[in-house]
């Protein structure tokens, strides 16, 4: 986040780029990324194993996933983070670090409290603590992102994105394995007690972190508004209730889980329809749209009547968006479209495990390559993305990432043609993970560059909350596209021409899958291949948008540079 033109970065040598990873800010970012990923994994994933060991039903365990619902609509309270100060701590350590320490204190106390609870006898208490820890973790993510953006200039956002992703993924690997080993030997309570201790890494990183770039906390002026106190309190209660309804709708839609929403309306029928494949996604999309509409209603000022809640909410939620639209006037829509489409070609690959099994790969082969080499390749791709951002500039990196994703998707078409080949599976997965790491780092750095001082937390939270929605919508149709393409290939046509590529498939590849669908193995393979070509074409849209936004933002940067 800087006022420098995004199109004119100073090209750095490879040595200068690598040297930054040894600097204080990068090492601190590694620790903060760890502090971000650890509690998320403990609440969202690892806790379910403890609950299962305690004899709880899958329905109850599934309900605990709602503890992470707050991650889906964190942009709603991000304005509070931007505009509010933590007493005493703000003066001692600065705005962002004060909020980090407050969140980390809640997380540590929450994990300590969980370590002292028996879920079999006191499930409601554990559920309440899990929700609090989830909310504090989402808030910590808001603050960490804001600090990361404000502590360096745009040219170094790539390296900071590398550090936070490495720390985050390292924490998820640790939180997915170490607590299980500790629980096996000492019990779950001791395991979560140890994880509470591991969060000290985040506290130390926060205390060692340099202060972010100084910025003025933008006030909301309500001094001239006269309103009786009783009416003000009543209006606050009504508006906040409406806001919570909107947040529940948005969160349920973005997370794909209507478990909590169905407790208030629709019951089990709504929950089942919400999760139905593949058409439930349309209900989820409707929930997001309706929720955003409800939020607008909650924040909308009363016509011709100024009230303190109306002024505060409309300014807190509306000003960051209006500032972005004004600053990028004429190109804001193109930027938002690019953010939404950029990772779609990657998100639609949600049927890869069935694809691997249909090809005849064993579970061991899939696990060894995906969980070992895939993770290594992903972290390597993240690092490569940071180097590209630093050396060649933000917009060039955005374009490179846009090209990387569809090209890597075509590797799976090549894999389909190769049949049951472990070396080809290795290369396809590794190339896909490298490409995803490059694209993800480029997008994080790009979204970071779009924020402005005083609105950093709110604007970045908004981008990161909404950018996956189009991909989720399109991904819901992936299985249907493969099956329809396979049936079309069986009867001929353009897709049927692809069957000629699969005349020498080994018997274990696609035979069983084709039989289930009532088509031949070559037709099934052609269906998958057509799907991978389709995902690559989606990536072409992201490439075109990236070129357009690079050109348009470059023009804006030249005008601003001339004016300066």
Coordinates of C-alpha atoms in Angstrom, one line a residue:
X1 CA 0.0 0.0 0.0
X2 CA 1.8 3.1 -1.2
X3 CA 1.1 6.2 -3.3
X4 CA 3.8 5.1 -5.8
X5 CA 2.6 4.1 -9.3
X6 CA 2.1 0.4 -9.6
X7 CA 3.6 0.3 -13.1
X8 CA 7.0 1.6 -12.2
X9 CA 8.7 -0.7 -9.7
X10 CA 12.5 -0.6 -9.3
X11 CA 13.8 -3.9 -10.5
X12 CA 15.9 -5.7 -7.8
X13 CA 18.6 -8.2 -8.2
X14 CA 18.0 -11.7 -7.1
X15 CA 20.4 -11.2 -4.2
X16 CA 18.5 -8.1 -3.0
X17 CA 15.2 -10.0 -3.3
X18 CA 16.5 -13.0 -1.3
X19 CA 18.1 -10.7 1.3
X20 CA 14.7 -9.4 2.4
X21 CA 13.7 -12.9 3.6
X22 CA 16.4 -12.5 6.3
X23 CA 15.1 -9.1 7.5
X24 CA 13.2 -8.5 10.7
X25 CA 9.9 -7.8 9.0
X26 CA 10.0 -11.0 7.0
X27 CA 10.9 -13.2 10.0
X28 CA 8.2 -11.5 12.1
X29 CA 5.7 -12.2 9.3
X30 CA 6.6 -15.8 9.4
X31 CA 5.8 -16.0 13.1
X32 CA 2.5 -14.0 12.6
X33 CA 1.5 -16.4 9.8
X34 CA 2.1 -19.3 12.2
X35 CA -0.1 -17.6 14.8
X36 CA -2.8 -17.2 12.2
X37 CA -2.9 -20.8 11.0
X38 CA -2.5 -22.6 14.3
X39 CA -5.8 -21.7 16.0
X40 CA -7.7 -22.0 12.7
X41 CA -6.6 -25.6 12.3
X42 CA -7.1 -26.4 15.9
X43 CA -10.7 -25.2 15.9
X44 CA -11.8 -26.1 12.4
X45 CA -10.1 -29.5 11.9
X46 CA -8.3 -31.0 14.8
X47 CA -11.0 -30.4 17.4
X48 CA -13.3 -32.7 15.4
X49 CA -11.0 -35.7 16.2
X50 CA -11.2 -34.9 19.9
X51 CA -15.0 -34.7 19.7
X52 CA -15.2 -38.0 17.9
X53 CA -13.0 -39.7 20.5
X54 CA -15.4 -38.3 23.1
X55 CA -18.2 -40.3 21.5
X56 CA -20.1 -37.3 19.9
X57 CA -22.2 -37.8 16.8
X58 CA -21.1 -36.5 13.3
X59 CA -24.0 -34.1 13.4
X60 CA -22.7 -32.4 16.6
X61 CA -19.2 -32.4 15.2
X62 CA -20.4 -30.8 12.0
X63 CA -22.1 -28.1 14.0
X64 CA -18.8 -27.1 15.5
X65 CA -17.6 -26.0 12.0
X66 CA -19.9 -23.0 12.5
X67 CA -17.2 -21.7 14.9
X68 CA -15.3 -20.6 11.7
X69 CA -18.4 -18.8 10.2
X70 CA -16.9 -15.5 11.3
X71 CA -14.2 -15.8 8.7
X72 CA -16.8 -15.5 5.9
X73 CA -18.0 -12.0 7.0
X74 CA -15.1 -10.6 8.8
X75 CA -15.3 -7.5 6.5
X76 CA -18.3 -6.4 8.6
X77 CA -16.3 -5.6 11.8
X78 CA -13.0 -4.8 10.0
X79 CA -14.1 -1.1 10.1
X80 CA -14.0 -1.3 13.9
X81 CA -10.4 -2.5 13.7
X82 CA -9.5 0.4 11.4
X83 CA -11.2 3.1 13.6
X84 CA -10.8 1.8 17.2
X85 CA -7.9 1.9 19.6
X86 CA -7.0 -0.6 22.3
X87 CA -6.6 1.4 25.6
X88 CA -3.0 1.7 26.9
X89 CA -1.6 -0.8 24.4
X90 CA -2.2 1.6 21.5
X91 CA 0.1 4.1 23.0
X92 CA 2.8 1.5 23.9
X93 CA 3.0 -0.6 20.8
X94 CA 0.9 1.1 18.1
X95 CA -2.5 0.5 16.5
X96 CA -2.1 -2.8 14.7
X97 CA 0.2 -4.5 17.3
X98 CA -2.2 -3.6 20.1
X99 CA -5.0 -5.3 18.3
X100 CA -2.8 -8.3 17.6
X101 CA -1.8 -8.7 21.3
X102 CA -5.5 -8.4 22.4
X103 CA -6.6 -11.1 19.9
X104 CA -3.7 -13.4 20.8
X105 CA -4.5 -13.1 24.5
X106 CA -8.1 -14.2 23.8
X107 CA -6.9 -17.1 21.7
X108 CA -4.4 -18.3 24.3
X109 CA -7.0 -18.0 27.1
X110 CA -9.5 -19.8 24.9
X111 CA -7.2 -22.7 24.1
X112 CA -6.3 -22.9 27.8
X113 CA -10.0 -23.0 28.6
X114 CA -10.7 -25.7 26.0
X115 CA -7.8 -27.8 27.5
X116 CA -9.7 -27.9 30.8
X117 CA -13.1 -28.9 29.4
X118 CA -14.5 -32.4 28.9
X119 CA -16.7 -32.3 25.7
X120 CA -18.6 -35.4 26.8
X121 CA -19.9 -33.7 29.9
X122 CA -19.7 -30.0 29.1
X123 CA -20.3 -29.6 25.4
X124 CA -22.1 -26.2 25.4
X125 CA -19.2 -24.6 27.2
X126 CA -16.7 -26.0 24.7
X127 CA -18.8 -24.8 21.8
X128 CA -19.0 -21.3 23.2
X129 CA -15.3 -21.2 23.8
X130 CA -14.7 -22.5 20.2
X131 CA -16.8 -19.7 18.8
X132 CA -14.9 -17.1 20.8
X133 CA -11.6 -18.4 19.7
X134 CA -12.8 -18.5 16.0
X135 CA -13.9 -14.9 16.2
X136 CA -10.6 -13.8 17.8
X137 CA -8.7 -15.7 15.1
X138 CA -10.6 -14.1 12.3
X139 CA -10.0 -10.7 14.0
X140 CA -6.3 -11.4 14.3
X141 CA -6.2 -12.3 10.6
X142 CA -7.8 -8.8 9.8
X143 CA -5.1 -7.1 11.9
X144 CA -2.2 -9.2 10.6
X145 CA -3.1 -8.4 7.0
X146 CA -3.4 -4.7 7.8
X147 CA 0.0 -4.7 9.5
X148 CA 1.6 -6.7 6.6
X149 CA 0.3 -4.1 4.1
X150 CA 1.3 -1.1 6.1
X151 CA 4.7 -2.1 7.2
X152 CA 6.3 -2.3 3.7
X153 CA 5.9 -0.6 0.4
X154 CA 4.1 -2.2 -2.6
X155 CA 7.4 -3.7 -4.1
X156 CA 7.9 -5.9 -1.0
X157 CA 4.3 -7.1 -0.7
X158 CA 5.3 -10.3 -2.6
X159 CA 8.0 -11.3 -0.1
X160 CA 5.6 -10.5 2.8
X161 CA 3.0 -12.7 1.2
X162 CA 5.5 -15.5 0.9
X163 CA 6.4 -15.2 4.6
X164 CA 2.8 -15.2 5.8
X165 CA 1.8 -18.2 3.6
X166 CA 4.8 -20.2 4.7
X167 CA 4.1 -19.5 8.4
X168 CA 0.4 -20.3 7.9
X169 CA 1.0 -23.6 6.1
X170 CA 3.7 -24.6 8.5
X171 CA 1.2 -24.0 11.4
X172 CA -1.5 -26.1 9.6
X173 CA 0.9 -29.0 9.1
X174 CA 2.0 -28.8 12.8
X175 CA -1.6 -28.4 14.1
X176 CA -2.7 -31.4 12.0
X177 CA 0.0 -33.7 13.3
X178 CA 1.5 -32.7 16.6
X179 CA -1.7 -32.4 18.7
X180 CA -2.6 -35.9 17.5
X181 CA 0.7 -37.4 18.6
X182 CA 0.4 -35.6 22.0
X183 CA -3.2 -36.8 22.4
X184 CA -2.2 -40.4 21.7
X185 CA 0.3 -40.3 24.5
X186 CA -0.9 -37.7 27.1
X187 CA -4.6 -37.1 26.2
X188 CA -6.4 -34.3 24.4
X189 CA -6.4 -31.9 27.3
X190 CA -2.6 -31.9 27.5
X191 CA -2.4 -31.6 23.7
X192 CA -4.5 -28.4 23.6
X193 CA -2.6 -27.0 26.6
X194 CA 0.7 -27.5 24.6
X195 CA -0.9 -25.7 21.6
X196 CA -1.9 -22.8 23.8
X197 CA 1.8 -22.6 24.7
X198 CA 2.7 -22.7 21.0
X199 CA 0.7 -19.5 20.4
X200 CA 3.5 -17.7 22.4
X201 CA 5.3 -17.6 19.0
X202 CA 2.7 -15.1 17.8
X203 CA 3.1 -13.0 20.9
X204 CA 6.9 -12.9 20.6
X205 CA 6.5 -12.1 16.9
X206 CA 4.1 -9.2 17.6
X207 CA 6.4 -7.7 20.3
X208 CA 9.4 -7.9 17.8
X209 CA 7.4 -6.5 14.9
X210 CA 8.2 -2.9 13.9
X211 CA 5.4 -0.4 14.0
X212 CA 3.4 -0.1 10.8
X213 CA 3.4 3.0 8.7
X214 CA 1.8 5.8 10.7
X215 CA -1.7 6.8 9.6
X216 CA -4.5 8.9 11.0
X217 CA -7.4 7.0 12.3
X218 CA -10.3 8.5 10.4
X219 CA -13.0 9.7 12.8
X220 CA -16.7 9.6 12.2
X221 CA -18.3 12.9 13.1
X222 CA -21.6 12.7 14.9
X223 CA -21.1 15.7 17.2
X224 CA -23.8 17.8 15.4
X225 CA -26.4 15.1 15.5
X226 CA -29.0 15.6 18.2
X227 CA -30.9 12.5 19.2
X228 CA -32.5 11.4 22.5
X229 CA -30.5 8.7 24.2
X230 CA -33.3 6.2 24.5
X231 CA -34.0 6.5 20.7
X232 CA -30.3 6.2 19.9
X233 CA -30.0 3.0 22.0
X234 CA -33.2 1.6 20.4
X235 CA -32.0 2.3 16.9
X236 CA -28.7 0.7 17.7
X237 CA -30.4 -2.5 18.8
X238 CA -32.6 -2.6 15.7
X239 CA -29.8 -1.9 13.3
X240 CA -27.4 -4.4 14.9
X241 CA -30.0 -7.0 14.9
X242 CA -30.6 -6.5 11.1
X243 CA -26.8 -6.5 10.6
X244 CA -26.5 -9.8 12.4
X245 CA -29.2 -11.3 10.1
X246 CA -27.3 -10.1 7.1
X247 CA -24.0 -11.4 8.4
X248 CA -25.6 -14.8 9.0
X249 CA -27.0 -14.9 5.5
X250 CA -23.6 -13.9 4.0
X251 CA -21.6 -16.2 6.2
X252 CA -23.9 -19.2 5.5
X253 CA -23.6 -18.5 1.7
X254 CA -19.9 -18.1 1.6
X255 CA -19.2 -21.1 3.9
X256 CA -21.8 -23.3 2.2
X257 CA -23.2 -24.2 5.7
X258 CA -26.7 -23.2 6.7
X259 CA -26.6 -25.2 9.9
X260 CA -27.0 -22.1 12.1
X261 CA -29.4 -20.4 9.7
X262 CA -31.7 -23.4 9.6
X263 CA -32.2 -23.2 13.4
X264 CA -34.1 -19.9 12.8
X265 CA -35.8 -20.5 9.5
X266 CA -36.5 -23.5 7.2
X267 CA -35.3 -26.2 9.5
X268 CA -33.7 -29.4 8.2
X269 CA -35.3 -28.9 4.8
X270 CA -33.3 -25.6 4.3
X271 CA -30.1 -27.2 5.5
X272 CA -30.5 -30.1 3.1
X273 CA -31.3 -27.9 0.1
X274 CA -28.4 -25.6 1.0
X275 CA -25.9 -28.5 0.8
X276 CA -27.5 -30.3 -2.1
X277 CA -25.2 -31.1 -5.0
X278 CA -24.9 -29.4 -7.5
X279 CA -27.9 -27.0 -7.2
X280 CA -27.5 -26.0 -3.6
X281 CA -24.9 -23.4 -4.6
X282 CA -27.6 -21.3 -6.2
X283 CA -29.3 -21.1 -2.8
X284 CA -26.0 -20.2 -1.3
X285 CA -25.5 -17.4 -3.9
X286 CA -29.0 -16.1 -3.1
X287 CA -28.1 -16.1 0.6
X288 CA -25.0 -14.0 -0.1
X289 CA -26.9 -11.5 -2.3
X290 CA -29.8 -11.3 0.2
X291 CA -27.4 -10.9 3.1
X292 CA -25.6 -8.0 1.4
X293 CA -28.9 -6.4 0.8
X294 CA -29.9 -6.7 4.4
X295 CA -26.5 -5.3 5.5
X296 CA -27.1 -2.3 3.2
X297 CA -30.5 -1.8 4.8
X298 CA -28.9 -2.0 8.3
X299 CA -26.4 0.7 7.4
X300 CA -28.6 3.0 5.3
X301 CA -29.3 6.4 6.9
X302 CA -33.0 7.2 7.6
X303 CA -34.1 9.6 4.8
X304 CA -34.0 13.3 5.8
X305 CA -33.3 12.4 9.4
X306 CA -29.7 12.3 10.8
X307 CA -29.2 9.8 13.6
X308 CA -25.9 8.8 15.3
X309 CA -26.3 5.0 14.4
X310 CA -27.2 5.9 10.8
X311 CA -24.3 8.2 10.4
X312 CA -21.8 5.9 12.1
X313 CA -22.8 2.7 10.2
X314 CA -23.2 4.3 6.8
X315 CA -19.8 5.9 7.2
X316 CA -17.9 2.9 8.7
X317 CA -19.2 0.4 6.1
X318 CA -19.7 2.7 3.1
X319 CA -16.6 5.0 3.2
X320 CA -14.0 2.3 2.5
X321 CA -15.9 1.1 -0.5
X322 CA -16.6 4.6 -1.8
X323 CA -12.9 5.6 -1.3
X324 CA -11.8 2.6 -3.4
X325 CA -14.4 3.4 -6.1
X326 CA -13.4 7.0 -6.2
X327 CA -9.6 6.4 -6.2
X328 CA -10.0 3.9 -9.1
X329 CA -12.7 5.7 -10.9
X330 CA -13.3 4.2 -14.3
X331 CA -11.3 1.0 -13.5
X332 CA -12.7 -0.1 -10.1
X333 CA -15.2 -2.5 -11.8
X334 CA -12.5 -4.0 -13.9
X335 CA -10.3 -4.5 -10.8
X336 CA -13.0 -6.2 -8.9
X337 CA -13.8 -8.5 -11.9
X338 CA -10.2 -9.4 -12.1
X339 CA -10.0 -10.3 -8.4
X340 CA -13.2 -12.4 -8.7
X341 CA -12.1 -14.3 -11.8
X342 CA -8.4 -14.6 -11.2
X343 CA -8.4 -18.0 -9.3
X344 CA -11.5 -19.5 -10.8
X345 CA -9.6 -21.9 -13.1
X346 CA -7.9 -23.2 -10.0
X347 CA -11.1 -23.3 -7.8
X348 CA -13.0 -25.4 -10.3
X349 CA -10.6 -28.3 -9.9
X350 CA -12.6 -29.7 -7.0
X351 CA -13.0 -33.2 -8.5
X352 CA -9.3 -34.1 -8.6
X353 CA -9.4 -36.9 -6.0
X354 CA -12.2 -38.7 -8.0
X355 CA -10.2 -38.1 -11.2
X356 CA -7.1 -39.7 -9.7
X357 CA -9.1 -42.7 -8.5
X358 CA -10.8 -43.1 -11.8
X359 CA -7.4 -43.3 -13.4
X360 CA -6.6 -46.2 -11.2
X361 CA -4.1 -44.6 -8.8
X362 CA -4.1 -46.1 -5.3
X363 CA -4.8 -44.1 -2.2
X364 CA -1.2 -44.5 -1.1
X365 CA 0.1 -43.1 -4.4
X366 CA -2.3 -40.2 -4.2
X367 CA -1.4 -39.4 -0.6
X368 CA 2.3 -39.7 -1.0
X369 CA 2.5 -37.3 -3.9
X370 CA -0.2 -34.8 -2.9
X371 CA 0.6 -34.6 0.8
X372 CA 4.4 -34.7 0.6
X373 CA 5.6 -33.5 -2.8
X374 CA 2.5 -31.4 -3.4
X375 CA 3.1 -29.4 -0.2
X376 CA 6.8 -28.9 -1.0
X377 CA 5.9 -27.7 -4.6
X378 CA 3.2 -25.4 -3.2
X379 CA 5.6 -23.7 -0.8
X380 CA 8.2 -23.5 -3.6
X381 CA 5.5 -21.8 -5.8
X382 CA 4.7 -19.3 -3.1
X383 CA 8.4 -18.4 -2.9
X384 CA 8.8 -18.1 -6.6
X385 CA 5.7 -15.8 -6.7
X386 CA 7.3 -13.5 -4.2
X387 CA 10.6 -13.4 -6.2
X388 CA 8.6 -12.6 -9.4
X389 CA 6.7 -9.8 -7.6
X390 CA 10.0 -8.3 -6.2
X391 CA 12.0 -8.6 -9.4
X392 CA 9.5 -7.8 -12.1
X393 CA 6.8 -5.7 -10.5
X394 CA 3.3 -6.3 -9.3
X395 CA 1.4 -6.1 -12.6
X396 CA 3.8 -8.3 -14.5
X397 CA 3.6 -10.9 -11.6
X398 CA -0.2 -10.7 -11.9
X399 CA 0.0 -11.6 -15.6
X400 CA 2.5 -14.4 -15.0
X401 CA 0.2 -15.9 -12.4
X402 CA -2.8 -15.6 -14.7
X403 CA -0.9 -17.6 -17.4
X404 CA 0.4 -20.2 -14.9
X405 CA -3.0 -21.5 -13.8
X406 CA -4.5 -22.5 -17.1
X407 CA -1.2 -23.9 -18.4
X408 CA -1.0 -26.1 -15.3
X409 CA -4.6 -27.3 -15.8
X410 CA -3.6 -28.6 -19.2
X411 CA -1.1 -30.8 -17.4
X412 CA -4.0 -32.9 -16.1
X413 CA -5.2 -33.4 -19.7
X414 CA -1.7 -34.8 -20.5
X415 CA -2.0 -37.0 -17.4
X416 CA -5.3 -38.4 -18.6
X417 CA -3.6 -39.3 -21.9
X418 CA -0.7 -41.0 -20.1
X419 CA -2.9 -43.4 -18.2
X420 CA -1.8 -44.9 -14.8
X421 CA 1.6 -43.3 -14.7
X422 CA 3.0 -42.3 -11.3
X423 CA 5.8 -40.1 -12.7
X424 CA 3.2 -38.2 -14.7
X425 CA 1.0 -37.8 -11.6
X426 CA 4.0 -36.4 -9.8
X427 CA 4.8 -33.8 -12.4
X428 CA 1.1 -32.8 -12.9
X429 CA 0.5 -32.3 -9.2
X430 CA 3.8 -30.5 -8.6
X431 CA 3.4 -28.1 -11.6
X432 CA -0.2 -27.4 -10.5
X433 CA 0.9 -26.6 -7.0
X434 CA 3.8 -24.4 -8.1
X435 CA 1.4 -22.5 -10.4
X436 CA -1.1 -22.1 -7.7
X437 CA 1.5 -20.8 -5.3
X438 CA 2.7 -18.2 -7.9
X439 CA -0.8 -17.0 -8.7
X440 CA -1.9 -16.9 -5.0
X441 CA 1.1 -14.8 -4.0
X442 CA 0.6 -12.4 -6.9
X443 CA -3.0 -12.0 -6.0
X444 CA -2.3 -11.4 -2.3
X445 CA 0.3 -8.8 -3.2
X446 CA -2.0 -7.2 -5.8
X447 CA -5.0 -6.9 -3.4
X448 CA -2.7 -5.5 -0.8
X449 CA -1.7 -2.7 -3.2
X450 CA -5.3 -1.7 -3.7
X451 CA -5.9 -0.6 -0.1
X452 CA -5.4 2.9 1.3
X453 CA -4.2 4.3 4.7
X454 CA -6.9 4.3 7.3
X455 CA -9.0 1.7 5.4
X456 CA -6.4 -1.1 5.1
X457 CA -8.1 -3.7 7.2
X458 CA -11.6 -3.1 5.8
X459 CA -10.7 -3.0 2.2
X460 CA -8.5 -6.1 2.3
X461 CA -11.0 -8.0 4.3
X462 CA -13.7 -7.2 1.7
X463 CA -11.5 -8.4 -1.1
X464 CA -10.4 -11.6 0.6
X465 CA -14.0 -12.4 1.7
X466 CA -15.6 -12.2 -1.7
X467 CA -13.0 -13.2 -4.3
X468 CA -13.7 -16.9 -4.0
X469 CA -17.5 -16.6 -4.6
X470 CA -17.5 -16.9 -8.5
X471 CA -15.2 -19.9 -8.3
X472 CA -17.3 -21.6 -5.8
X473 CA -20.4 -21.1 -8.0
X474 CA -18.8 -22.4 -11.2
X475 CA -17.0 -25.3 -9.3
X476 CA -20.4 -26.7 -8.2
X477 CA -21.0 -27.7 -11.8
X478 CA -17.6 -29.5 -12.3
X479 CA -18.9 -33.1 -11.9
X480 CA -21.9 -32.4 -14.1
X481 CA -19.6 -31.0 -16.9
X482 CA -17.3 -34.1 -16.8
X483 CA -20.3 -36.5 -17.0
X484 CA -22.1 -34.6 -19.7
X485 CA -18.9 -34.3 -21.7
X486 CA -18.3 -38.1 -21.4
X487 CA -21.8 -38.9 -22.6
X488 CA -21.4 -36.5 -25.5
X489 CA -18.0 -38.1 -26.4
X490 CA -19.7 -41.5 -26.6
X491 CA -22.0 -40.4 -29.3
X492 CA -19.4 -38.5 -31.4
X493 CA -19.2 -34.8 -32.1
X494 CA -16.2 -32.5 -31.3
X495 CA -15.7 -34.1 -27.9
X496 CA -16.0 -37.6 -29.4
X497 CA -12.9 -36.8 -31.5
X498 CA -10.9 -36.8 -28.3
X499 CA -11.5 -40.5 -27.9
X500 CA -8.8 -41.2 -30.4
X501 CA -6.2 -40.0 -27.9
X502 CA -7.2 -42.8 -25.5
X503 CA -7.0 -46.0 -27.5
X504 CA -4.1 -47.5 -25.5
X505 CA -5.3 -46.8 -22.0
X506 CA -4.3 -49.5 -19.4
X507 CA -7.4 -51.5 -18.2
X508 CA -7.4 -49.9 -14.8
X509 CA -7.8 -46.3 -16.1
X510 CA -11.4 -45.0 -16.5
X511 CA -12.9 -48.4 -17.1
X512 CA -14.8 -48.7 -13.8
X513 CA -15.8 -45.0 -13.9
X514 CA -17.1 -45.3 -17.4
X515 CA -19.1 -48.4 -16.6
X516 CA -20.8 -46.6 -13.7
X517 CA -21.8 -43.8 -16.2
X518 CA -22.7 -46.2 -19.0
X519 CA -19.9 -45.1 -21.3
X520 CA -16.6 -46.5 -22.6
X521 CA -13.3 -45.8 -20.9
X522 CA -12.0 -43.6 -23.8
X523 CA -15.3 -41.6 -23.6
X524 CA -14.8 -41.1 -19.9
X525 CA -11.2 -40.0 -20.4
X526 CA -12.4 -37.6 -23.2
X527 CA -14.9 -36.1 -20.8
X528 CA -12.2 -35.3 -18.2
X529 CA -10.0 -33.9 -20.9
X530 CA -12.8 -31.7 -22.2
X531 CA -13.3 -30.5 -18.6
X532 CA -9.6 -29.6 -18.3
X533 CA -9.6 -27.7 -21.6
X534 CA -12.7 -25.8 -20.3
X535 CA -10.9 -24.8 -17.1
X536 CA -8.0 -23.5 -19.1
X537 CA -10.4 -21.4 -21.2
X538 CA -11.7 -19.9 -18.0
X539 CA -8.1 -19.0 -17.2
X540 CA -7.9 -17.1 -20.5
X541 CA -10.6 -14.7 -19.2
X542 CA -8.3 -14.0 -16.2
X543 CA -5.4 -13.4 -18.5
X544 CA -7.3 -10.9 -20.6
X545 CA -8.6 -9.1 -17.5
X546 CA -5.1 -9.0 -16.1
X547 CA -3.7 -7.4 -19.2
X548 CA -6.6 -4.9 -19.2
X549 CA -6.2 -3.9 -15.6
X550 CA -2.4 -3.6 -16.0
X551 CA -2.9 -1.2 -18.9
X552 CA -5.6 0.8 -17.2
X553 CA -3.9 1.0 -13.8
X554 CA -0.7 1.9 -15.6
X555 CA -2.5 4.9 -17.2
X556 CA -3.8 6.0 -13.8
X557 CA -0.4 5.7 -12.4
X558 CA 1.1 7.9 -15.1
X559 CA -1.5 10.6 -14.6
X560 CA -0.9 10.6 -10.8
X561 CA 2.9 10.7 -11.3
X562 CA 2.5 13.6 -13.7
X563 CA 0.3 15.5 -11.2
X564 CA 2.7 14.9 -8.4

